[in-house]
């Protein structure tokens, strides 16, 4: 019976994307060096290019692993858990929001 | 004294001379009648050299003299002038006649004296031909070859309103009088009228029917355009001025330009001089061609949409769009006038894309960045309004805000301009613009963002504030913008192509 019920996912809203970017920005101000973040962003961009959602989140979660007790990381992880898996269109937007959050993290929070 | 009149009494204005509304020369709002009024002004100017202001003054002083004396002589003389018969305009002074019948009688005697001819059958008649603009009236009333002088006089008297109208073709006007009207047969399904234009109705608008005879003189006729063209707006002075300018421009132009292109030059010049800016919202280009047997070959009305007219009224936007840009058409680069495309309601985005592609791939030409960005921001708003069709709750609100929104979009689109040149060198900008424009052409937002983000990542030594600002532009206007991200992406590429403070070209006009 449960299989008969189709679950239709709502598209990710603009507000949610802005929030994701903000949270990523805040989180990555505490993670890694500039070079590390640059390399990470490059790798993430390649997964977006290849439409590889699984690989994208695998790389991202591995980056979180070093500070898994941090409150912001917990919030961000739970948000990602809620929206995963994503439609291709939503994945593109979510991925770029996260990558842009990473790229601009240093200037806003003066990361390590 | 009772100022209130019943509707029927309005027709009695002629009884005590011309009423005030009949001595003032102004448009009625009906282009078919107004073209005749403009033709009347043109005829009097060509024959007597009077300007519009002169004619208005004379009509106020003595309308009878103008309509019953000057007009018949002008009409017949002009007919001869067109055919180059060599007859000079009679110099006889106007006698002190104050009755309209006498005025016309004297004018007619003068016409008989100078312009009479004898037919092969020995009949005397006024020589009237149907060359040039008169072909429009081929075989109409006094133009008929077998018409006697007396009959011709009667025709004239009916047209200028001295004699009651008796002829069917003057009572119920149709294609015989004006080629733009349907013939009585064509409108046979309209059972309650014999024609759409009846003299009984027209007399409330006009003092007489001279305007049906002056209709073709309103149109400009230039051989290379192969059509008779009239610019029309509901304001007589504005229409008169624009058509005068248009005539001069057509005569003076060395290379062929589209008639609409030349008309816009005339309109924009006239806007500066007159205060009839409101007329912009109701402009038409009317073209016609009359073939053999007076068949109307083509008639084209070009209305200018209200939205476009509204936008053009803004000096900044108009100046920005009033430019020619080079684009590739099939194999060869051609020049396109942005304002013309805009008035025709054609999308502007492909033109900017094409122009930038041409610049990136082949030609070392320069287009003002202001022009490109205003074109994109205007296109952006037009697209937006088109999506918000009529009957949506905020349509009228958005319609009014369009000008503000275009300028707001412009500010957003021009914002990354300075930062682009701070981050990327000239060579880097050139290299980056090629793949980026390809992604916009393919409408591939993912690829556009990916390429640009990688380029920004490679610049981690640059000022972080600058990178942050470009990043924000990319996020707000490309990633979050599903509706028209292409316009913002193209504005960014325009910044890459034409950017660079060191170039010192910001705001320069092409």
Coordinates of C-alpha atoms in Angstrom, one line a residue:
Chain A
X1 CA 0.0 0.0 0.0
X2 CA 2.8 2.4 0.9
X3 CA 4.4 1.9 -2.5
X4 CA 1.3 3.2 -4.1
X5 CA 1.6 6.5 -2.4
X6 CA 3.9 8.7 -4.5
X7 CA 5.9 11.2 -2.5
X8 CA 6.3 14.4 -4.4
X9 CA 9.2 16.5 -3.2
X10 CA 8.8 20.3 -3.1
X11 CA 11.6 22.1 -4.9
X12 CA 14.2 23.8 -2.7
X13 CA 13.2 27.4 -2.1
X14 CA 15.4 30.4 -2.5
X15 CA 15.4 31.0 1.2
X16 CA 16.6 27.5 1.9
X17 CA 19.4 27.9 -0.6
X18 CA 20.5 31.2 1.0
X19 CA 20.4 29.5 4.3
X20 CA 22.5 26.6 3.1
X21 CA 25.1 29.0 1.7
X22 CA 25.2 31.0 5.0
X23 CA 25.5 27.8 7.1
X24 CA 28.3 26.4 4.8
X25 CA 30.1 29.7 5.0
X26 CA 29.9 29.7 8.8
X27 CA 31.0 26.1 9.0
X28 CA 34.0 26.3 6.7
X29 CA 35.3 29.4 8.4
X30 CA 36.4 26.9 11.1
X31 CA 37.6 24.1 8.8
X32 CA 40.9 23.8 7.0
X33 CA 43.4 26.1 5.3
X34 CA 42.8 28.2 2.2
X35 CA 44.5 25.7 0.0
X36 CA 42.5 22.8 1.5
X37 CA 39.2 24.7 0.8
X38 CA 40.3 25.6 -2.7
X39 CA 41.1 22.0 -3.4
X40 CA 37.8 20.9 -1.9
X41 CA 35.8 23.4 -4.0
X42 CA 37.6 22.1 -7.1
X43 CA 36.7 18.5 -6.3
X44 CA 33.1 19.5 -5.6
X45 CA 32.8 21.4 -8.8
X46 CA 34.0 18.4 -10.7
X47 CA 31.3 16.2 -9.1
X48 CA 28.6 18.8 -10.0
X49 CA 29.9 18.8 -13.6
X50 CA 29.6 15.0 -13.7
X51 CA 26.1 15.1 -12.0
X52 CA 27.5 12.8 -9.3
X53 CA 25.4 13.5 -6.3
X54 CA 26.7 10.6 -4.3
X55 CA 30.3 11.6 -4.7
X56 CA 29.5 15.2 -3.9
X57 CA 28.0 14.4 -0.5
X58 CA 30.7 11.8 0.2
X59 CA 33.5 14.4 -0.3
X60 CA 31.5 17.0 1.7
X61 CA 30.8 14.7 4.7
X62 CA 34.4 13.6 4.8
X63 CA 35.3 17.3 5.2
X64 CA 32.9 17.5 8.1
X65 CA 34.3 14.4 9.8
X66 CA 37.2 16.3 11.3
X67 CA 34.9 18.5 13.5
X68 CA 31.8 16.4 13.8
X69 CA 30.9 17.7 17.2
X70 CA 30.6 21.3 16.1
X71 CA 27.1 22.7 16.4
X72 CA 27.0 24.4 13.0
X73 CA 28.2 21.2 11.3
X74 CA 25.5 19.2 13.0
X75 CA 22.9 21.7 11.8
X76 CA 24.2 21.7 8.3
X77 CA 24.4 17.8 8.2
X78 CA 20.9 17.4 9.5
X79 CA 19.6 19.9 6.8
X80 CA 21.4 17.9 4.1
X81 CA 20.1 14.7 5.5
X82 CA 16.5 16.1 5.2
X83 CA 16.8 17.1 1.5
X84 CA 18.9 14.1 0.2
X85 CA 18.4 12.7 -2.4
X86 CA 17.8 15.7 -4.7
X87 CA 16.4 16.1 -8.2
X88 CA 19.1 17.1 -10.8
X89 CA 17.9 20.7 -10.9
X90 CA 17.9 21.0 -7.1
X91 CA 21.2 19.2 -6.8
X92 CA 22.8 21.8 -9.1
X93 CA 21.4 24.7 -7.0
X94 CA 22.2 23.1 -3.6
X95 CA 25.7 22.1 -4.7
X96 CA 26.6 25.6 -6.0
X97 CA 25.1 27.2 -2.9
X98 CA 27.5 25.0 -0.8
X99 CA 30.5 25.6 -3.0
X100 CA 30.0 29.4 -3.0
X101 CA 29.6 29.2 0.7
X102 CA 33.0 27.5 0.9
X103 CA 34.7 29.9 -1.5
X104 CA 33.5 33.0 0.3
X105 CA 34.1 31.6 3.8
X106 CA 37.5 33.1 4.5
X107 CA 36.6 36.7 3.8
X108 CA 33.6 36.7 6.1
X109 CA 34.9 34.7 9.1
X110 CA 38.7 34.9 8.7
X111 CA 39.1 31.1 8.7
X112 CA 42.3 29.3 9.7
Chain B
X1 CA -30.1 83.0 -24.0
X2 CA -30.1 79.2 -24.2
X3 CA -26.7 77.6 -24.8
X4 CA -28.0 74.1 -24.6
X5 CA -28.6 72.5 -28.0
X6 CA -30.0 69.2 -29.0
X7 CA -27.8 66.9 -31.0
X8 CA -29.6 67.7 -34.3
X9 CA -28.8 71.4 -33.9
X10 CA -25.1 70.9 -34.0
X11 CA -25.3 70.4 -37.7
X12 CA -26.5 74.0 -38.2
X13 CA -23.2 75.7 -37.6
X14 CA -22.8 76.6 -41.2
X15 CA -25.9 78.8 -41.1
X16 CA -24.2 81.6 -39.3
X17 CA -20.8 81.2 -40.7
X18 CA -18.1 78.9 -39.3
X19 CA -18.3 78.0 -35.6
X20 CA -15.1 78.2 -33.5
X21 CA -14.5 74.5 -33.7
X22 CA -14.5 74.7 -37.4
X23 CA -12.1 77.5 -37.7
X24 CA -9.5 75.8 -35.5
X25 CA -7.4 73.4 -37.5
X26 CA -6.8 70.3 -35.4
X27 CA -6.9 66.5 -35.6
X28 CA -10.1 64.6 -34.9
X29 CA -8.5 61.4 -33.7
X30 CA -9.6 59.4 -36.8
X31 CA -6.5 58.9 -38.9
X32 CA -8.5 58.6 -42.1
X33 CA -9.9 62.1 -41.6
X34 CA -6.7 63.5 -40.1
X35 CA -4.6 62.4 -43.0
X36 CA -6.9 64.6 -45.2
X37 CA -6.4 67.5 -42.8
X38 CA -2.6 67.1 -43.0
X39 CA -2.9 66.8 -46.8
X40 CA -4.8 70.0 -46.8
X41 CA -2.0 71.7 -44.8
X42 CA 0.6 70.3 -47.2
X43 CA -1.3 71.4 -50.3
X44 CA -1.7 75.0 -49.1
X45 CA 2.0 75.1 -48.1
X46 CA 3.1 73.8 -51.5
X47 CA 1.0 76.2 -53.5
X48 CA 1.0 79.3 -51.4
X49 CA 4.1 78.7 -49.1
X50 CA 2.1 79.0 -45.9
X51 CA 3.4 77.2 -42.8
X52 CA 1.0 75.3 -40.5
X53 CA 1.0 78.3 -38.2
X54 CA 0.1 80.7 -41.0
X55 CA -2.7 78.5 -42.2
X56 CA -4.1 78.2 -38.7
X57 CA -4.0 82.0 -38.3
X58 CA -5.7 82.6 -41.7
X59 CA -8.4 80.0 -41.0
X60 CA -9.2 81.8 -37.7
X61 CA -9.5 85.2 -39.4
X62 CA -11.5 84.1 -42.4
X63 CA -12.3 80.4 -43.0
X64 CA -14.6 81.1 -45.9
X65 CA -11.8 82.8 -47.9
X66 CA -9.5 79.8 -47.3
X67 CA -12.1 77.1 -48.2
X68 CA -14.0 78.8 -51.0
X69 CA -11.3 80.9 -52.7
X70 CA -7.8 79.7 -52.0
X71 CA -8.5 75.9 -51.8
X72 CA -10.2 75.4 -55.2
X73 CA -7.5 77.4 -56.9
X74 CA -4.8 75.6 -55.0
X75 CA -6.3 72.2 -55.8
X76 CA -6.6 72.8 -59.6
X77 CA -3.2 74.6 -59.8
X78 CA -1.5 71.8 -57.9
X79 CA -3.0 69.3 -60.3
X80 CA -1.3 71.2 -63.2
X81 CA 2.0 71.6 -61.2
X82 CA 2.2 67.8 -60.8
X83 CA 1.8 67.3 -64.5
X84 CA 4.2 70.1 -65.2
X85 CA 1.9 72.0 -67.6
X86 CA 3.8 75.2 -67.0
X87 CA 0.8 77.3 -66.0
X88 CA 1.6 79.9 -63.3
X89 CA -0.4 80.5 -60.2
X90 CA -2.9 83.3 -61.0
X91 CA -2.0 86.5 -59.4
X92 CA -5.4 88.1 -59.5
X93 CA -6.2 89.8 -56.3
X94 CA -9.2 88.7 -54.2
X95 CA -12.1 91.1 -54.6
X96 CA -14.0 92.4 -51.5
X97 CA -16.6 89.7 -51.6
X98 CA -17.9 88.6 -48.3
X99 CA -20.5 86.0 -49.3
X100 CA -19.2 82.5 -49.6
X101 CA -21.1 81.9 -52.9
X102 CA -19.5 84.9 -54.5
X103 CA -16.1 83.9 -53.2
X104 CA -16.4 80.5 -54.9
X105 CA -17.9 82.1 -58.0
X106 CA -15.0 84.4 -58.4
X107 CA -12.5 81.5 -57.7
X108 CA -14.3 79.4 -60.3
X109 CA -14.2 82.1 -62.9
X110 CA -10.5 82.4 -62.3
X111 CA -10.0 78.7 -62.6
X112 CA -12.0 78.7 -65.9
X113 CA -9.9 81.6 -67.2
X114 CA -6.6 79.8 -66.6
X115 CA -7.1 76.1 -66.5
X116 CA -9.9 75.4 -69.1
X117 CA -9.5 73.1 -72.0
X118 CA -11.7 71.9 -74.8
X119 CA -12.3 68.2 -75.3
X120 CA -12.2 66.3 -78.7
X121 CA -16.0 66.5 -78.7
X122 CA -15.8 70.3 -78.4
X123 CA -16.9 70.4 -74.8
X124 CA -15.3 72.9 -72.5
X125 CA -14.0 71.6 -69.1
X126 CA -11.5 72.2 -66.4
X127 CA -8.3 70.3 -67.3
X128 CA -7.7 67.9 -64.4
X129 CA -5.4 64.9 -64.8
X130 CA -4.7 61.9 -62.6
X131 CA -0.9 61.8 -62.4
X132 CA 1.1 61.3 -59.3
X133 CA -1.0 61.5 -56.1
X134 CA -4.1 62.3 -58.1
X135 CA -4.1 58.7 -59.4
X136 CA -5.8 58.0 -56.1
X137 CA -8.9 59.8 -57.5
X138 CA -8.7 58.4 -61.0
X139 CA -12.2 58.9 -62.6
X140 CA -13.7 60.3 -59.4
X141 CA -16.3 63.1 -59.9
X142 CA -14.6 66.0 -61.7
X143 CA -11.7 63.9 -62.9
X144 CA -13.9 61.9 -65.3
X145 CA -12.9 62.7 -68.9
X146 CA -16.5 63.3 -70.1
X147 CA -17.4 65.6 -67.1
X148 CA -18.6 69.1 -68.4
X149 CA -17.5 72.3 -66.8
X150 CA -20.9 72.8 -65.2
X151 CA -20.9 69.4 -63.7
X152 CA -17.4 69.9 -62.4
X153 CA -18.5 73.1 -60.7
X154 CA -21.4 71.3 -59.1
X155 CA -19.0 68.6 -57.8
X156 CA -16.7 71.2 -56.3
X157 CA -19.6 73.0 -54.6
X158 CA -20.8 69.8 -53.0
X159 CA -17.3 68.9 -51.7
X160 CA -16.5 72.3 -50.2
X161 CA -20.0 72.5 -48.6
X162 CA -21.7 75.3 -50.6
X163 CA -24.3 73.0 -52.0
X164 CA -26.1 70.2 -50.3
X165 CA -24.6 66.8 -50.9
X166 CA -26.6 64.8 -53.5
X167 CA -24.3 62.3 -54.9
X168 CA -24.5 58.8 -53.5
X169 CA -20.7 58.4 -53.4
X170 CA -20.5 61.5 -51.2
X171 CA -23.4 60.6 -49.0
X172 CA -22.2 57.1 -48.3
X173 CA -18.4 57.1 -48.6
X174 CA -16.8 53.9 -49.6
X175 CA -13.8 52.6 -51.6
X176 CA -14.6 55.0 -54.5
X177 CA -13.7 57.9 -52.3
X178 CA -10.9 56.4 -50.3
X179 CA -9.1 53.1 -51.0
X180 CA -8.8 52.3 -47.4
X181 CA -12.6 52.0 -47.0
X182 CA -14.4 48.8 -47.9
X183 CA -16.6 48.9 -51.0
X184 CA -20.4 48.9 -50.5
X185 CA -20.4 45.3 -51.7
X186 CA -17.7 44.2 -49.3
X187 CA -19.7 45.5 -46.3
X188 CA -23.0 44.1 -47.5
X189 CA -23.3 42.1 -44.4
X190 CA -23.7 45.3 -42.4
X191 CA -27.3 45.6 -43.1
X192 CA -28.0 48.8 -41.1
X193 CA -25.6 51.1 -42.9
X194 CA -24.6 51.5 -46.5
X195 CA -21.1 52.5 -45.5
X196 CA -19.0 53.0 -42.4
X197 CA -18.4 56.7 -43.2
X198 CA -21.4 58.9 -43.9
X199 CA -21.3 62.6 -44.6
X200 CA -24.2 63.1 -42.2
X201 CA -21.8 62.0 -39.4
X202 CA -18.7 63.7 -40.8
X203 CA -20.3 67.1 -40.8
X204 CA -20.2 67.1 -37.0
X205 CA -16.5 66.8 -37.2
X206 CA -15.6 68.9 -40.3
X207 CA -16.7 72.1 -41.9
X208 CA -16.8 70.6 -45.3
X209 CA -15.4 67.7 -47.3
X210 CA -12.3 69.2 -48.8
X211 CA -10.3 66.7 -46.7
X212 CA -11.4 63.8 -48.8
X213 CA -9.7 65.4 -51.7
X214 CA -6.5 66.1 -49.9
X215 CA -6.0 62.7 -48.4
X216 CA -3.1 61.6 -50.7
X217 CA -1.1 64.8 -50.2
X218 CA -0.5 63.7 -46.6
X219 CA 1.7 60.8 -47.8
X220 CA 5.3 61.0 -48.7
X221 CA 6.1 59.4 -52.0
X222 CA 9.7 58.4 -52.6
X223 CA 10.5 56.2 -55.6
X224 CA 13.1 54.0 -53.8
X225 CA 10.7 53.1 -51.0
X226 CA 8.0 52.1 -53.5
X227 CA 5.2 53.1 -51.1
X228 CA 3.3 56.1 -50.0
X229 CA 4.1 56.6 -46.4
X230 CA 2.6 58.7 -43.6
X231 CA 3.7 59.0 -40.0
X232 CA 0.6 59.6 -37.9
X233 CA 0.0 60.6 -34.3
X234 CA -3.1 62.3 -32.9
X235 CA -1.4 65.7 -32.7
X236 CA -1.4 67.8 -35.8
X237 CA 1.8 69.9 -35.0
X238 CA 3.8 66.8 -34.0
X239 CA 2.6 64.8 -37.1
X240 CA 3.3 67.8 -39.3
X241 CA 6.8 68.4 -37.9
X242 CA 7.8 64.7 -38.0
X243 CA 6.6 64.3 -41.6
X244 CA 8.5 67.5 -42.6
X245 CA 11.7 66.2 -41.1
X246 CA 11.1 62.8 -42.5
X247 CA 10.8 64.3 -46.0
X248 CA 14.1 66.2 -45.6
X249 CA 15.9 63.1 -44.2
X250 CA 14.7 61.0 -47.0
X251 CA 15.9 63.6 -49.5
X252 CA 19.3 64.1 -47.9
X253 CA 20.2 60.5 -47.0
X254 CA 23.1 59.1 -49.0
X255 CA 22.6 55.4 -48.3
X256 CA 19.4 53.4 -48.1
X257 CA 17.9 53.1 -44.7
X258 CA 14.6 51.5 -43.7
X259 CA 11.7 53.9 -43.7
X260 CA 11.1 53.1 -40.0
X261 CA 14.7 53.9 -39.2
X262 CA 14.5 57.3 -40.9
X263 CA 11.1 58.0 -39.3
X264 CA 12.5 57.4 -35.8
X265 CA 15.3 59.8 -36.5
X266 CA 12.7 62.4 -37.4
X267 CA 10.5 61.5 -34.3
X268 CA 13.4 61.8 -31.9
X269 CA 14.5 65.1 -33.4
X270 CA 10.9 66.4 -33.1
X271 CA 10.5 65.3 -29.5
X272 CA 13.4 67.6 -28.6
X273 CA 11.6 70.6 -30.1
X274 CA 7.9 70.1 -29.4
X275 CA 6.3 69.2 -26.2
X276 CA 4.1 66.5 -27.7
X277 CA 5.8 63.7 -26.0
X278 CA 2.5 62.1 -25.1
X279 CA 1.9 61.5 -28.8
X280 CA 4.6 58.8 -28.8
X281 CA 2.1 56.4 -27.3
X282 CA -0.2 56.6 -30.3
X283 CA 2.0 56.6 -33.4
X284 CA 1.4 54.8 -36.6
X285 CA 3.2 54.4 -39.9
X286 CA 0.7 54.0 -42.6
X287 CA 1.9 52.8 -46.0
X288 CA 0.0 52.1 -49.2
X289 CA 0.5 51.3 -52.8
X290 CA -2.2 51.8 -55.4
X291 CA -1.8 49.5 -58.4
X292 CA -3.6 49.3 -61.7
X293 CA -7.4 49.9 -61.6
X294 CA -6.7 51.6 -58.3
X295 CA -6.4 48.4 -56.4
X296 CA -4.7 48.9 -53.0
X297 CA -1.7 46.6 -53.3
X298 CA -0.6 46.8 -49.7
X299 CA -1.5 48.8 -46.7
X300 CA 0.6 48.5 -43.6
X301 CA -0.1 50.0 -40.2
X302 CA 2.8 50.0 -37.7
X303 CA 1.5 50.7 -34.3
X304 CA 4.1 51.4 -31.6
X305 CA 3.2 49.4 -28.5
X306 CA 2.4 51.5 -25.4
X307 CA 4.9 49.7 -23.3
X308 CA 7.7 50.4 -25.7
X309 CA 6.6 54.0 -26.2
X310 CA 6.6 54.4 -22.4
X311 CA 10.1 53.1 -22.1
X312 CA 11.4 55.3 -25.0
X313 CA 10.2 58.4 -23.3
X314 CA 13.1 58.0 -20.8
X315 CA 16.1 60.0 -22.2
X316 CA 18.7 57.6 -20.7
X317 CA 17.2 54.4 -22.0
X318 CA 16.4 56.0 -25.4
X319 CA 19.9 57.3 -25.9
X320 CA 21.3 53.9 -24.9
X321 CA 19.1 52.0 -27.4
X322 CA 19.4 54.6 -30.1
X323 CA 22.6 52.8 -31.4
X324 CA 23.5 50.6 -34.3
X325 CA 25.3 47.3 -33.3
X326 CA 27.0 44.9 -35.5
X327 CA 25.7 41.3 -35.6
X328 CA 26.2 38.3 -37.9
X329 CA 23.4 37.6 -40.3
X330 CA 24.1 34.3 -42.0
X331 CA 27.6 34.8 -43.2
X332 CA 28.1 38.6 -43.2
X333 CA 28.2 41.0 -40.3
X334 CA 25.4 43.6 -40.6
X335 CA 24.4 46.6 -38.6
X336 CA 21.2 46.5 -36.6
X337 CA 19.5 49.5 -35.0
X338 CA 18.5 48.5 -31.5
X339 CA 15.7 51.0 -31.2
X340 CA 14.0 49.7 -34.3
X341 CA 14.1 46.1 -33.1
X342 CA 12.8 47.2 -29.7
X343 CA 9.9 49.1 -31.3
X344 CA 9.1 46.1 -33.4
X345 CA 8.8 44.2 -30.1
X346 CA 11.6 41.8 -31.1
X347 CA 13.8 40.2 -28.4
X348 CA 17.0 42.1 -27.8
X349 CA 18.9 39.3 -26.0
X350 CA 19.9 37.5 -29.2
X351 CA 21.3 40.7 -30.7
X352 CA 23.6 41.3 -27.7
X353 CA 24.6 37.6 -27.7
X354 CA 25.3 37.8 -31.4
X355 CA 27.2 41.1 -31.0
X356 CA 29.4 39.8 -28.2
X357 CA 30.1 36.5 -30.1
X358 CA 31.2 38.6 -33.1
X359 CA 33.5 40.6 -31.0
X360 CA 35.0 37.6 -29.2
X361 CA 35.5 35.4 -32.3
X362 CA 36.2 37.7 -35.2
X363 CA 35.9 41.4 -35.3
X364 CA 37.8 43.9 -33.4
X365 CA 34.9 46.4 -33.0
X366 CA 33.6 48.3 -30.1
X367 CA 30.1 48.7 -28.7
X368 CA 29.3 50.9 -25.7
X369 CA 29.0 48.8 -22.6
X370 CA 26.1 51.2 -21.5
X371 CA 24.2 50.3 -24.6
X372 CA 24.7 46.5 -24.2
X373 CA 23.8 46.5 -20.5
X374 CA 20.7 48.8 -21.0
X375 CA 19.6 46.5 -23.9
X376 CA 19.9 43.5 -21.6
X377 CA 18.1 45.1 -18.7
X378 CA 15.3 46.4 -21.0
X379 CA 14.9 42.9 -22.5
X380 CA 14.9 41.5 -19.0
X381 CA 11.9 43.6 -18.0
X382 CA 10.0 43.1 -21.3
X383 CA 10.4 39.3 -20.8
X384 CA 9.2 39.7 -17.2
X385 CA 6.1 41.6 -18.2
X386 CA 5.3 39.2 -21.0
X387 CA 5.3 36.4 -18.5
X388 CA 3.0 38.4 -16.2
X389 CA 0.1 38.4 -18.6
X390 CA -2.9 40.6 -18.4
X391 CA -5.4 39.8 -15.6
X392 CA -2.7 38.8 -13.1
X393 CA -3.2 40.8 -9.9
X394 CA 0.0 42.9 -10.1
X395 CA 0.1 43.5 -13.9
X396 CA -0.7 47.3 -13.8
X397 CA 1.6 47.8 -10.8
X398 CA 4.5 46.1 -12.6
X399 CA 3.7 48.0 -15.8
X400 CA 4.1 51.3 -14.1
X401 CA 7.3 50.2 -12.4
X402 CA 9.0 49.1 -15.6
X403 CA 11.2 52.2 -16.0
X404 CA 12.4 52.0 -12.5
X405 CA 13.1 48.3 -12.8
X406 CA 15.1 48.6 -16.0
X407 CA 17.4 51.1 -14.3
X408 CA 17.6 48.9 -11.2
X409 CA 18.5 45.9 -13.4
X410 CA 21.1 48.1 -15.1
X411 CA 22.7 49.0 -11.8
X412 CA 22.8 45.3 -10.8
X413 CA 24.2 44.2 -14.2
X414 CA 26.9 46.9 -14.3
X415 CA 28.0 46.2 -10.7
X416 CA 30.6 43.5 -11.3
X417 CA 32.2 45.5 -14.1
X418 CA 35.0 47.1 -12.1
X419 CA 35.7 43.9 -10.1
X420 CA 36.1 41.8 -13.2
X421 CA 39.0 43.9 -14.4
X422 CA 40.5 43.9 -10.9
X423 CA 40.5 40.1 -10.8
X424 CA 41.3 39.1 -14.4
X425 CA 43.9 40.3 -16.8
X426 CA 43.0 41.2 -20.4
X427 CA 44.3 37.8 -21.6
X428 CA 42.4 35.9 -19.0
X429 CA 39.2 37.8 -19.8
X430 CA 39.6 37.0 -23.5
X431 CA 40.2 33.3 -22.7
X432 CA 37.3 33.1 -20.3
X433 CA 34.8 34.8 -22.4
X434 CA 34.9 32.2 -25.2
X435 CA 33.7 29.1 -23.2
X436 CA 31.3 31.3 -21.2
X437 CA 29.5 32.7 -24.2
X438 CA 29.2 29.2 -25.5
X439 CA 27.4 28.1 -22.3
X440 CA 25.0 31.0 -22.5
X441 CA 24.2 30.2 -26.2
X442 CA 23.4 26.7 -25.1
X443 CA 21.4 27.9 -22.1
X444 CA 23.6 25.8 -19.9
X445 CA 23.6 27.5 -16.5
X446 CA 25.4 24.6 -14.8
X447 CA 28.4 24.9 -17.2
X448 CA 28.4 28.7 -16.9
X449 CA 28.6 28.6 -13.1
X450 CA 31.1 25.8 -13.1
X451 CA 33.6 27.5 -15.5
X452 CA 33.3 30.8 -13.7
X453 CA 33.7 29.4 -10.2
X454 CA 36.8 27.5 -11.3
X455 CA 38.2 30.7 -12.8
X456 CA 37.5 32.5 -9.5
X457 CA 39.1 29.7 -7.5
X458 CA 42.3 30.0 -9.4
X459 CA 42.4 33.7 -8.3
X460 CA 42.7 33.0 -4.6
X461 CA 45.5 35.6 -4.3
X462 CA 43.2 38.4 -5.4
X463 CA 41.4 40.7 -3.0
X464 CA 38.9 38.6 -1.1
X465 CA 36.3 41.4 -1.0
X466 CA 36.4 41.5 -4.8
X467 CA 36.0 37.7 -5.1
X468 CA 33.2 37.8 -2.6
X469 CA 31.4 40.5 -4.6
X470 CA 31.6 38.5 -7.8
X471 CA 30.6 35.4 -6.0
X472 CA 27.5 37.2 -4.6
X473 CA 26.6 38.4 -8.2
X474 CA 26.9 34.8 -9.4
X475 CA 24.8 33.4 -6.6
X476 CA 22.0 36.0 -6.5
X477 CA 21.6 36.5 -10.3
X478 CA 22.6 33.2 -11.8
X479 CA 22.1 30.4 -9.4
X480 CA 19.0 31.7 -7.7
X481 CA 17.5 33.2 -10.9
X482 CA 15.5 30.7 -12.9
X483 CA 13.6 33.2 -15.0
X484 CA 16.3 35.2 -16.8
X485 CA 19.7 34.2 -15.6
X486 CA 21.0 34.4 -19.2
X487 CA 20.6 38.2 -19.2
X488 CA 22.8 38.5 -16.1
X489 CA 25.2 36.0 -17.5
X490 CA 25.6 37.9 -20.7
X491 CA 26.0 41.2 -18.8
X492 CA 28.9 39.5 -17.0
X493 CA 30.4 38.4 -20.3
X494 CA 30.0 42.0 -21.7
X495 CA 32.0 43.1 -18.6
X496 CA 34.7 40.6 -19.5
X497 CA 34.8 41.6 -23.1
X498 CA 34.6 45.4 -22.7
X499 CA 35.7 45.6 -19.1
X500 CA 38.9 47.1 -17.8
X501 CA 39.3 50.5 -16.2
X502 CA 42.7 50.6 -17.9
X503 CA 40.9 50.7 -21.2
X504 CA 39.3 54.0 -20.2
X505 CA 36.2 53.3 -22.2
X506 CA 33.5 53.0 -19.6
X507 CA 30.4 54.8 -20.8
X508 CA 31.9 55.7 -24.1
X509 CA 29.3 55.9 -26.9
X510 CA 29.8 54.1 -30.2

